[in-house]
Short mmCIF file of C-alpha atoms in Angstrom, two decimals:
data_model
loop_
_atom_site.label_atom_id
_atom_site.label_comp_id
_atom_site.label_asym_id
_atom_site.label_seq_id
_atom_site.Cartn_x
_atom_site.Cartn_y
_atom_site.Cartn_z
CA MET A 27 -105.81 320.09 1.29
CA GLY A 28 -106.21 316.27 -0.43
CA GLU A 29 -103.85 314.39 -2.52
CA ASP A 30 -104.74 313.24 -5.97
CA PRO A 31 -103.67 309.82 -6.99
CA GLU A 32 -99.91 310.32 -7.56
CA GLY A 33 -99.68 311.35 -3.63
CA GLU A 34 -99.13 315.05 -3.98
CA ARG A 35 -101.03 317.30 -2.21
CA LEU A 36 -103.69 319.31 -4.13
CA ILE A 37 -104.34 323.10 -2.80
CA VAL A 38 -108.12 324.20 -2.18
CA ALA A 39 -108.45 327.44 -3.01
CA GLU A 40 -111.03 329.44 -0.45
CA LEU A 41 -112.94 332.85 -0.79
CA ASN A 42 -112.50 335.64 2.03
CA VAL A 43 -115.97 336.39 2.39
CA SER A 44 -117.35 339.59 5.17
CA VAL A 45 -120.68 340.55 5.09
CA VAL A 46 -121.33 343.96 6.30
CA SER A 47 -124.71 346.33 7.54
CA ALA A 48 -124.20 349.73 8.03
CA ASP A 49 -123.52 349.66 11.86
CA ARG A 50 -122.04 346.56 12.04
CA GLU A 51 -119.96 343.54 10.72
CA VAL A 52 -122.59 340.10 10.40
CA TRP A 53 -120.73 337.68 9.14
CA ALA A 54 -116.98 336.87 8.31
CA GLY A 55 -115.02 334.11 7.25
CA THR A 56 -113.78 331.91 4.26
CA ALA A 57 -116.49 330.09 2.03
CA SER A 58 -115.73 328.06 -1.20
CA SER A 59 -118.43 329.88 -3.36
CA VAL A 60 -121.09 333.07 -2.68
CA VAL A 61 -124.15 333.75 -4.44
CA ALA A 62 -125.82 337.22 -4.64
CA ARG A 63 -128.61 338.78 -5.82
CA THR A 64 -128.16 342.15 -7.62
CA THR A 65 -129.61 344.52 -9.66
CA GLU A 66 -129.03 342.48 -12.68
CA GLY A 67 -130.22 339.02 -11.24
CA GLU A 68 -128.17 336.39 -9.29
CA ILE A 69 -124.54 336.45 -9.56
CA GLY A 70 -122.17 333.70 -8.18
CA PHE A 71 -118.66 333.74 -7.13
CA LEU A 72 -116.09 330.52 -7.36
CA PRO A 73 -111.78 331.22 -6.11
CA GLY A 74 -110.23 333.05 -9.11
CA HIS A 75 -113.67 335.11 -10.17
CA GLU A 76 -112.57 338.33 -12.37
CA PRO A 77 -113.30 341.02 -10.53
CA VAL A 78 -116.66 342.76 -10.07
CA LEU A 79 -118.44 345.48 -8.39
CA ALA A 80 -122.55 345.07 -8.26
CA ILE A 81 -125.28 346.75 -7.30
CA LEU A 82 -127.00 344.31 -4.75
CA GLY A 83 -130.71 343.60 -5.06
CA ALA A 84 -132.94 342.99 -2.29
CA GLY A 85 -132.65 339.40 -1.18
CA GLN A 86 -130.73 336.66 0.17
CA VAL A 87 -126.76 336.27 -0.05
CA ARG A 88 -126.15 332.53 0.01
CA ILE A 89 -122.37 331.43 1.32
CA THR A 90 -121.06 328.02 1.44
CA LEU A 91 -118.64 326.77 3.31
CA SER A 92 -115.58 324.66 2.67
CA SER A 93 -117.21 322.70 4.92
CA GLY A 94 -120.41 322.22 2.75
CA GLU A 95 -122.42 323.99 5.33
CA LYS A 96 -124.78 326.89 3.72
CA LEU A 97 -125.56 330.27 5.40
CA VAL A 98 -128.13 332.40 4.29
CA ALA A 99 -127.91 336.60 4.63
CA ASN A 100 -130.37 339.00 3.74
CA ALA A 101 -128.96 341.72 2.55
CA GLU A 102 -130.18 344.81 0.70
CA ASP A 103 -129.47 348.77 -0.58
CA GLY A 104 -125.84 348.14 -1.15
CA PHE A 105 -123.22 346.38 -3.40
CA VAL A 106 -120.79 343.16 -3.99
CA SER A 107 -117.70 343.65 -4.27
CA VAL A 108 -114.63 340.87 -5.80
CA GLU A 109 -111.34 341.10 -6.05
CA HIS A 110 -108.54 338.77 -5.18
CA ASP A 111 -110.45 335.92 -4.01
CA THR A 112 -112.10 338.34 -1.83
CA VAL A 113 -115.67 338.40 -1.76
CA THR A 114 -117.09 341.61 0.18
CA VAL A 115 -120.99 342.72 0.98
CA VAL A 116 -122.01 345.89 1.82
CA ALA A 117 -125.13 346.71 2.36
CA ARG A 118 -127.96 349.44 4.86
CA ALA A 119 -129.46 346.31 6.32
CA ALA A 120 -128.03 343.22 6.35
CA SER A 121 -128.73 340.10 9.09
CA LEU A 122 -128.34 335.74 9.24
CA VAL A 123 -131.30 334.40 8.74
#
């Protein structure tokens, strides 16, 4: 958490993210943003995003951690769900790049 100019504590919102393939959890943790490719194109998620359920297109899911570090996972044949700052990527095949 940071502080604003008046010295008050700022709350930094995060996303709880999990990437799951058919046979295992590929990655789980907190992040500041997630970008996923869907059948309709790319969509990005930040804390506070409205609920979404979308079909994944073949491609990458890009996760930016709160530290600024970036993770990339290949995911295909599944869906992405977002609700209450929780992003769940479920794919038939998923792996970290």
